[in-house]
Structures are given as structure tokens and as C-alpha cells.
Coordinates of C-alpha atoms in Angstrom, one line a residue:
M466 CA -2.0 6.8 25.8
K467 CA -5.6 7.6 24.9
Y468 CA -5.5 10.4 22.4
L469 CA -3.9 10.8 19.0
D470 CA -2.0 14.0 19.8
E471 CA -0.1 12.0 22.5
F472 CA 1.5 10.1 19.6
N473 CA 3.0 13.3 18.3
D474 CA 4.7 14.5 21.6
P475 CA 8.1 16.1 20.7
Q476 CA 9.6 15.2 24.1
L477 CA 8.7 11.5 23.8
A478 CA 10.0 11.6 20.2
R479 CA 13.4 13.0 21.4
R480 CA 13.5 10.3 24.1
L481 CA 13.0 7.6 21.5
L482 CA 15.5 9.1 19.1
D483 CA 18.1 9.2 22.0
E484 CA 17.4 5.5 22.7
I485 CA 17.9 4.6 19.0
R486 CA 21.1 6.6 18.9
A487 CA 22.4 4.9 22.0
T488 CA 21.5 1.5 20.6
A489 CA 22.7 1.7 17.0
T490 CA 26.4 0.8 16.8
R491 CA 26.6 -0.1 13.1
P492 CA 24.7 0.5 9.8
W493 CA 21.2 -0.9 9.6
A494 CA 18.8 -0.7 6.7
L495 CA 15.1 -1.0 7.6
M496 CA 12.1 -1.0 5.2
E497 CA 8.6 0.2 5.9
V498 CA 6.0 -1.7 3.9
C499 CA 3.2 0.8 4.1
G500 CA 2.6 4.0 2.1
G501 CA 0.9 5.6 5.0
Q502 CA 4.0 5.1 7.1
T503 CA 6.2 6.5 4.2
H504 CA 4.1 9.7 4.2
S505 CA 4.4 10.1 7.9
I506 CA 8.1 9.5 7.8
I507 CA 8.7 12.1 5.1
R508 CA 6.2 14.6 6.5
H509 CA 7.9 14.6 9.9
G510 CA 11.4 14.2 8.7
I511 CA 11.8 11.0 10.7
D512 CA 14.4 9.5 8.3
Q513 CA 16.5 12.7 8.7
L514 CA 16.3 12.7 12.5
L515 CA 17.6 9.2 12.8
P516 CA 21.3 8.6 13.5
E517 CA 23.4 8.0 10.4
E518 CA 23.7 4.3 11.2
V519 CA 19.9 3.8 10.6
E520 CA 18.6 4.1 7.0
L521 CA 14.9 3.8 6.1
I522 CA 14.1 2.2 2.7
H523 CA 10.6 2.8 1.3
G524 CA 9.0 -0.4 0.2
P525 CA 6.0 -1.4 -2.1
G526 CA 3.4 -0.3 0.5
C527 CA 1.2 1.7 -1.8
P528 CA -1.6 -0.4 -3.3
V529 CA -2.5 2.1 -6.0
C530 CA 1.2 2.3 -7.0
V531 CA 1.6 -1.5 -7.4
T532 CA -1.6 -1.9 -9.4
P533 CA -0.2 -3.1 -12.8
L534 CA -0.5 -1.0 -15.9
E535 CA -2.4 -3.7 -17.7
C536 CA -5.0 -3.6 -14.9
I537 CA -5.3 0.2 -15.3
D538 CA -5.8 -0.2 -19.0
K539 CA -8.5 -2.8 -18.4
A540 CA -10.3 -0.3 -16.1
L541 CA -10.1 2.4 -18.8
E542 CA -11.5 0.0 -21.4
I543 CA -14.4 -0.9 -19.2
A544 CA -15.1 2.6 -17.9
A545 CA -15.4 4.0 -21.5
R546 CA -18.3 1.7 -22.3
P547 CA -21.7 3.4 -22.6
D548 CA -23.6 0.9 -20.5
V549 CA -21.1 1.0 -17.5
I550 CA -21.0 3.1 -14.3
F551 CA -17.4 2.7 -13.2
C552 CA -16.8 3.3 -9.5
S553 CA -13.5 3.9 -7.8
F554 CA -11.8 5.5 -4.9
G555 CA -10.6 9.0 -5.8
D556 CA -6.9 8.3 -5.8
M557 CA -7.2 6.0 -8.8
L558 CA -8.6 8.6 -11.2
R559 CA -5.2 10.3 -11.9
V560 CA -3.2 7.1 -12.2
P561 CA -1.9 7.0 -15.8
G562 CA -2.6 4.1 -18.1
T563 CA -0.9 3.7 -21.4
D564 CA -2.4 6.8 -23.0
R565 CA -5.1 8.2 -20.6
D566 CA -6.5 8.1 -17.1
L567 CA -10.0 7.8 -15.6
F568 CA -10.3 11.5 -15.5
R569 CA -9.9 11.7 -19.2
V570 CA -12.4 8.8 -19.7
R571 CA -14.9 10.8 -17.6
G572 CA -14.1 14.0 -19.6
A573 CA -14.9 12.1 -22.8
G574 CA -18.3 11.1 -21.6
G575 CA -17.6 7.9 -19.5
D576 CA -19.7 7.5 -16.3
V577 CA -16.9 7.4 -13.8
R578 CA -17.8 8.0 -10.2
V579 CA -15.8 8.4 -7.0
V580 CA -17.2 6.4 -4.1
Y581 CA -16.1 6.0 -0.5
S582 CA -17.0 2.3 -0.1
P583 CA -17.7 -0.6 -2.4
L584 CA -21.2 -0.7 -0.7
D585 CA -21.8 2.7 -2.4
A586 CA -21.2 1.0 -5.7
L587 CA -23.6 -1.8 -4.7
Q588 CA -26.3 0.7 -4.0
L589 CA -25.8 2.3 -7.4
A590 CA -26.3 -1.2 -9.0
R591 CA -29.6 -1.5 -7.1
R592 CA -30.7 2.0 -8.3
H593 CA -29.6 1.5 -11.9
P594 CA -30.6 -2.0 -13.0
D595 CA -30.2 -0.9 -16.7
K596 CA -26.5 -0.2 -16.1
Q597 CA -23.5 -2.5 -15.4
V598 CA -21.9 -1.1 -12.2
V599 CA -18.2 -2.0 -11.8
F600 CA -16.2 -1.3 -8.7
F601 CA -12.4 -1.1 -9.0
A602 CA -11.3 -3.4 -6.1
I603 CA -7.7 -2.7 -5.4
G604 CA -5.6 -2.7 -2.2
F605 CA -3.8 -4.8 0.3
E606 CA -5.4 -7.0 2.9
T607 CA -6.9 -3.9 4.5
T608 CA -9.6 -3.3 1.9
A609 CA -10.3 -6.9 1.0
P610 CA -13.0 -7.5 3.7
A611 CA -15.2 -4.7 2.5
N612 CA -14.8 -5.7 -1.1
A613 CA -15.6 -9.3 -0.3
M614 CA -18.7 -8.2 1.7
A615 CA -19.9 -6.1 -1.3
V616 CA -19.8 -9.1 -3.8
H617 CA -21.2 -11.4 -1.1
Q618 CA -24.1 -9.0 -0.7
A619 CA -24.5 -8.7 -4.5
K620 CA -24.8 -12.5 -4.8
R621 CA -27.3 -12.6 -1.9
L622 CA -29.4 -9.9 -3.5
G623 CA -29.2 -11.4 -7.0
L624 CA -27.7 -8.3 -8.5
A625 CA -26.6 -9.5 -12.0
N626 CA -25.4 -6.0 -12.9
F627 CA -22.6 -5.6 -10.3
T628 CA -19.0 -6.7 -10.7
L629 CA -15.5 -6.1 -9.3
L630 CA -12.4 -5.5 -11.3
V631 CA -10.0 -7.1 -8.8
S632 CA -6.3 -6.2 -8.2
H633 CA -5.8 -7.2 -4.6
V634 CA -2.2 -7.9 -3.4
R635 CA -0.8 -9.5 -0.2
V636 CA 2.1 -8.2 1.9
P637 CA 3.9 -11.5 3.0
P638 CA 4.7 -12.7 -0.5
A639 CA 6.0 -9.2 -1.3
I640 CA 8.4 -9.4 1.7
E641 CA 9.5 -12.8 0.4
A642 CA 10.2 -11.3 -3.0
I643 CA 12.1 -8.4 -1.5
M644 CA 14.3 -10.7 0.6
T645 CA 15.2 -13.0 -2.3
A646 CA 16.0 -10.3 -4.7
P647 CA 19.7 -10.2 -5.6
A648 CA 20.1 -6.5 -4.7
C649 CA 18.3 -6.7 -1.4
R650 CA 19.8 -4.6 1.4
V651 CA 16.9 -4.8 3.8
Q652 CA 17.8 -6.1 7.3
G653 CA 14.5 -5.5 9.1
F654 CA 10.9 -4.6 8.4
L655 CA 8.3 -2.2 9.8
A656 CA 5.2 -4.2 9.0
A657 CA 1.9 -2.4 8.2
G658 CA -0.3 -2.1 11.2
H659 CA -3.6 -1.9 9.3
V660 CA -2.8 -5.0 7.3
C661 CA -2.1 -6.9 10.5
S662 CA -5.3 -5.6 12.2
V663 CA -7.2 -7.6 9.6
M664 CA -4.9 -10.7 9.0
G665 CA -3.1 -10.9 12.2
M666 CA 0.6 -11.9 12.4
A667 CA 0.6 -15.6 11.7
E668 CA 2.3 -15.4 8.3
Y669 CA 5.3 -13.4 9.6
P670 CA 7.2 -15.6 12.0
E671 CA 8.2 -18.1 9.3
L672 CA 9.5 -15.2 7.1
A673 CA 11.4 -13.7 10.0
E674 CA 13.0 -17.0 10.8
R675 CA 13.8 -18.1 7.2
H676 CA 15.4 -14.7 6.2
R677 CA 16.7 -13.9 9.7
V678 CA 15.1 -10.5 9.8
P679 CA 13.2 -8.8 12.6
I680 CA 9.6 -7.8 11.7
V681 CA 7.9 -5.2 13.9
V682 CA 4.3 -4.4 13.4
T683 CA 4.1 -0.6 13.5
G684 CA 1.5 2.1 13.5
F685 CA 1.4 5.4 11.6
E686 CA 2.0 8.3 14.0
P687 CA 5.5 9.6 14.6
L688 CA 5.9 7.8 18.0
D689 CA 4.5 4.6 16.5
I690 CA 7.2 4.6 13.8
L691 CA 10.0 5.6 16.2
E692 CA 9.0 2.8 18.6
G693 CA 9.0 0.4 15.7
I694 CA 12.4 1.5 14.7
R695 CA 13.7 1.3 18.3
R696 CA 12.5 -2.3 18.6
T697 CA 13.9 -3.3 15.2
V698 CA 17.3 -1.8 15.8
G699 CA 17.4 -3.4 19.2
Q700 CA 16.8 -6.8 17.8
L701 CA 19.4 -6.3 15.1
E702 CA 22.0 -5.2 17.6
R703 CA 21.2 -8.3 19.7
G704 CA 21.3 -10.7 16.7
E705 CA 17.6 -11.5 17.0
H706 CA 15.0 -12.0 14.3
R707 CA 11.5 -12.1 15.9
V708 CA 8.1 -10.7 15.1
E709 CA 7.0 -8.0 17.6
N710 CA 3.7 -6.2 17.9
A711 CA 4.4 -2.5 18.5
Y712 CA 0.8 -1.6 17.6
A713 CA -1.1 -3.5 20.2
R714 CA -3.8 -0.9 20.5
A715 CA -5.1 -2.0 17.0
V716 CA -3.5 -5.4 16.2
R717 CA -4.3 -8.8 17.8
A718 CA -2.2 -11.8 17.0
D719 CA -5.2 -13.5 15.2
G720 CA -6.3 -10.3 13.5
N721 CA -10.0 -10.0 12.7
P722 CA -11.4 -13.6 12.4
A723 CA -14.7 -12.5 10.9
A724 CA -13.0 -10.5 8.2
I725 CA -10.6 -13.4 7.4
R726 CA -13.6 -15.7 7.0
M727 CA -15.3 -13.3 4.6
I728 CA -12.1 -13.0 2.5
E729 CA -11.6 -16.8 2.4
E730 CA -15.2 -17.3 1.3
V731 CA -15.1 -14.8 -1.6
F732 CA -11.4 -14.8 -2.7
E733 CA -8.7 -17.3 -3.5
V734 CA -5.0 -16.8 -3.6
T735 CA -3.4 -16.3 -7.1
D736 CA -0.2 -15.0 -8.6
R737 CA -0.3 -11.3 -9.2
A738 CA 1.8 -8.8 -11.2
W739 CA 3.0 -5.7 -9.3
R740 CA 3.5 -2.6 -11.3
G741 CA 7.2 -1.9 -12.0
I742 CA 8.2 -5.1 -10.1
G743 CA 6.7 -8.1 -12.0
R744 CA 4.8 -11.2 -11.1
I745 CA 5.1 -12.4 -7.5
P746 CA 3.8 -16.0 -6.9
G747 CA 0.8 -16.2 -4.5
S748 CA 0.8 -12.5 -3.9
G749 CA -2.8 -11.6 -4.8
W750 CA -6.4 -12.6 -4.6
R751 CA -9.0 -13.2 -7.2
L752 CA -12.7 -14.0 -6.9
S753 CA -13.2 -17.7 -6.1
E754 CA -15.2 -20.0 -8.5
A755 CA -18.4 -19.5 -6.5
Y756 CA -18.2 -15.7 -7.2
R757 CA -16.6 -15.8 -10.6
A758 CA -19.8 -14.4 -12.2
F759 CA -19.0 -11.1 -10.5
D760 CA -15.6 -10.8 -12.1
A761 CA -15.5 -7.7 -14.4
E762 CA -12.4 -8.9 -16.2
H763 CA -14.3 -12.0 -17.4
R764 CA -17.7 -10.3 -18.0
F765 CA -16.2 -7.6 -20.2
D766 CA -13.6 -9.9 -21.8
V767 CA -10.6 -7.7 -21.2
S768 CA -8.2 -10.4 -20.0
D769 CA -6.0 -10.2 -23.1
I770 CA -4.8 -6.6 -22.6
R771 CA -1.0 -6.4 -22.5
T772 CA 1.1 -3.3 -21.8
E773 CA 4.7 -2.0 -21.4
E774 CA 5.8 0.5 -18.7
P775 CA 7.3 3.8 -19.9
A776 CA 11.0 3.5 -20.0
E777 CA 11.6 6.9 -18.4
C778 CA 9.6 6.0 -15.2
R779 CA 11.7 4.4 -12.4
A780 CA 8.8 3.8 -10.1
G781 CA 9.5 0.1 -10.0
E782 CA 12.9 0.7 -8.5
V783 CA 11.3 3.1 -6.0
L784 CA 8.8 0.5 -5.0
Q785 CA 11.5 -2.1 -4.5
G786 CA 13.5 0.3 -2.3
L787 CA 16.4 0.3 -4.8
I788 CA 16.3 4.1 -5.2
K789 CA 14.8 7.1 -3.6
P790 CA 12.4 9.3 -5.6
T791 CA 15.1 12.0 -5.8
D792 CA 17.4 9.5 -7.6
C793 CA 15.1 9.5 -10.6
A794 CA 16.0 12.1 -13.3
A795 CA 12.3 12.6 -14.1
F796 CA 11.2 13.4 -10.5
G797 CA 10.0 16.9 -10.2
T798 CA 10.8 17.7 -13.9
T799 CA 9.0 15.7 -16.5
C800 CA 7.2 13.8 -13.7
T801 CA 5.0 15.9 -11.4
P802 CA 1.5 15.5 -10.0
R803 CA 0.1 17.3 -13.0
T804 CA 2.2 15.2 -15.5
P805 CA 2.8 11.9 -13.8
L806 CA 4.7 9.1 -15.4
G807 CA 3.7 6.6 -12.8
A808 CA 1.3 6.0 -9.9
T809 CA 3.9 6.7 -7.2
M810 CA 3.6 10.4 -8.1
V811 CA -0.2 10.7 -7.8
S812 CA -1.3 8.2 -5.2
S813 CA -2.0 9.6 -1.8
E814 CA 0.4 6.9 -0.4
G815 CA 3.0 7.0 -3.1
A816 CA 6.7 7.7 -2.1
C817 CA 7.2 10.1 -5.0
A818 CA 4.1 12.0 -4.1
A819 CA 5.3 12.3 -0.5
Y820 CA 8.7 13.6 -1.5
Y821 CA 7.0 16.1 -3.9
L822 CA 4.3 17.2 -1.4
Y823 CA 6.7 17.8 1.4
R824 CA 9.3 19.5 -0.9
R825 CA 11.9 16.8 -0.4
M826 CA 13.4 17.6 -3.8
S827 CA 17.0 16.6 -2.8
E828 CA 18.8 14.8 0.0
P829 CA 19.4 15.8 2.7
A830 CA 16.9 18.7 3.2
L831 CA 18.4 19.9 6.5
P832 CA 21.3 19.0 8.8
R833 CA 20.0 16.6 11.3
E834 CA 21.0 18.8 14.3
E835 CA 18.8 21.6 12.9
M836 CA 15.6 19.6 12.7
N837 CA 12.8 19.5 15.2
P838 CA 11.2 16.1 15.8
V839 CA 7.5 15.9 15.1
G840 CA 7.0 19.7 14.8

């Protein structure tokens, strides 16, 4: 296949669905660990097209959603300072902190800017030497190379007015945390293709072997996801637990070695809190000692901010795959994109946002036999 529309072919989708139906003989619960995959699944109704034996569980695959509340509050505190230009990707501006969001900080006079790359923030630092320019560096392994490159360049250029507020998280420790949780029902994983395009697959075989779960690296288009499900169900039915690459057009076993070297130079592994989930050992990155001078948390002395999640928000349970968004009483009532209780409702990769956007207000939306794959 050469073109994107080929990965949306309804006839091929039906063929894959038929193979999945013919293969699945008992109940299986699979988790996708990528918010982009979640949105594709809900947009195309893939979860409702599958045979009743196969359940998809939405995992903590939205980096905005898992950014802890205390980190959001640190961002708000820094962004409100008069000497700061605070830079972020657009989907962070509506994420609620304890009592406000970045839009409200900007409305109150804070210099909050949407950028499309950390290198845009770096250029702002060069043009505004009288200001402290802070970039909100969040995300999984996918965004880490660009953020690492930005701070690497800042050090090379001697830019003393550029810092990162870092909240990077790593997927393999999250899978470990999910599999060791008492209420875990996950029997197989669809791994995030874009993460593996950077980091490769070296960390996954040990997880698959120890927890006896198949892990299939999967893309984002409907046929990518259905192929990932087909391979995962096939392994489960055969009693296998291997790592497979179903996204070979973008993922190599060793990932992107140059990107990995840049990450390892700039960052070091640390424990990280995940919003609504808690602290997961070794699940994040922070700036290494050689780059600690570019750490906004230390420069602006906000490390002691502590917060509590709103009791009404069940986003943590959604992120752990314990409930679907529609199981939350606040979903679509007190919690909407205009009045969000948590990041899962406003992030472009949040599960609650996907359910709301595609009007999945209850389950099931349609009888399976009435639905049209991919259409």
C-alpha cells in the first residue's frame, strides 16, 4: 500500500473483521495505549464492529491527560509572571488546573503563546533577551527528541533565558503498572506506533514474556488497528505472547538511533506522577545534570506546589481502563469541553473528548449488524 486512503478501504476492513470473528472463540480484552488510536477507534466505530468476544479498553495513551495536576498548576504559576513568555502546544491551554487554565492566565494579561515546535519557543528566546521564555515540554517518547534538541541548542547558543517545564512520560513502565494493578483485565496490548518509531521495540519483549501478554505495535488508520487486533487475538487464541510489528512502514526494531542518542544526552529517567493514576517508578524523564540550568521548575522555584484532584472527576479510572467515559456520571453533564473537570475531556487525544466529539453518549450506539466499517 502506498497511499493513506488505502488504509481506509471498507472491503479490506470487512475482510479483517471476518478474520477476527473467525478467530475469536472466547472473550479477550485488549488495550490500546495511544490516544490517537482511541480517537480512530471511536470515530470509525471499530470497537462496535468487533465480535462480542473482543473488547477494547482505552489506556493512558494521552500525554496531555496524564500530565499531573500539580504540573499544570506549576505552569499556571510560571505563565502568570510578568517577565515570562510561556509557550505551549494548543491542546494544553484548556486543561484545567486547580482554579484556572492557561487561557484564563492569558486573559488576565499573561504572555501565553501557542507554538508548533519547541524550536519556535527557542527563536522567541533569541528575539526577546529581556524575557524568560518557557516551553511546556510534555508528551511520551514521541515528542522527547524535539524537546531535547531545543534545550541542546539553547545550551550551544548560550541562551540563559530559555527553559523547559518538563513532564515527559514513558510507555513501558505504564504497561508494567497496568499489568500489576489488582483490577487489571488486559490480556493484550496494541502498542503506539509513533512511540516505537522513536524508541524501537527493545523494551517490550521482556514485558510480554513476564506478563504473558502479546504486544502488537500498531498504526492509527482503521486497517492498521484492525490488523493489530487480528494479530493480537490470533496470538491469544494460540496461547502465544510475543511482540509483533504490524506498523513496519514506520517502525524499525531499533527505532531512531539518532533521536535516542539525543534523548539520552539531555534527559535522565525519573519517577513520574500520572494524573489520576499516581506515581509510576521510572516512568518519566527529567533534564540531566548537564542541562539542569534549563529546568523551569528549579529556575522559578515551583517544586513545592501540591494539589488534589476534584472528587467528581473519574478521569483516572478512564485512563487506567477501569471504566469507559460513559460510566462517569459527570460525562456530558457537568463535564463538557466548555466546562471540563479533567484533561481527558479537552485534549485532542483524550478518551472523553473522543466519546463527546463523536456523540458516543451511551453504549452501544448502534447494533453491530447495522454499522458500516470505516465509512
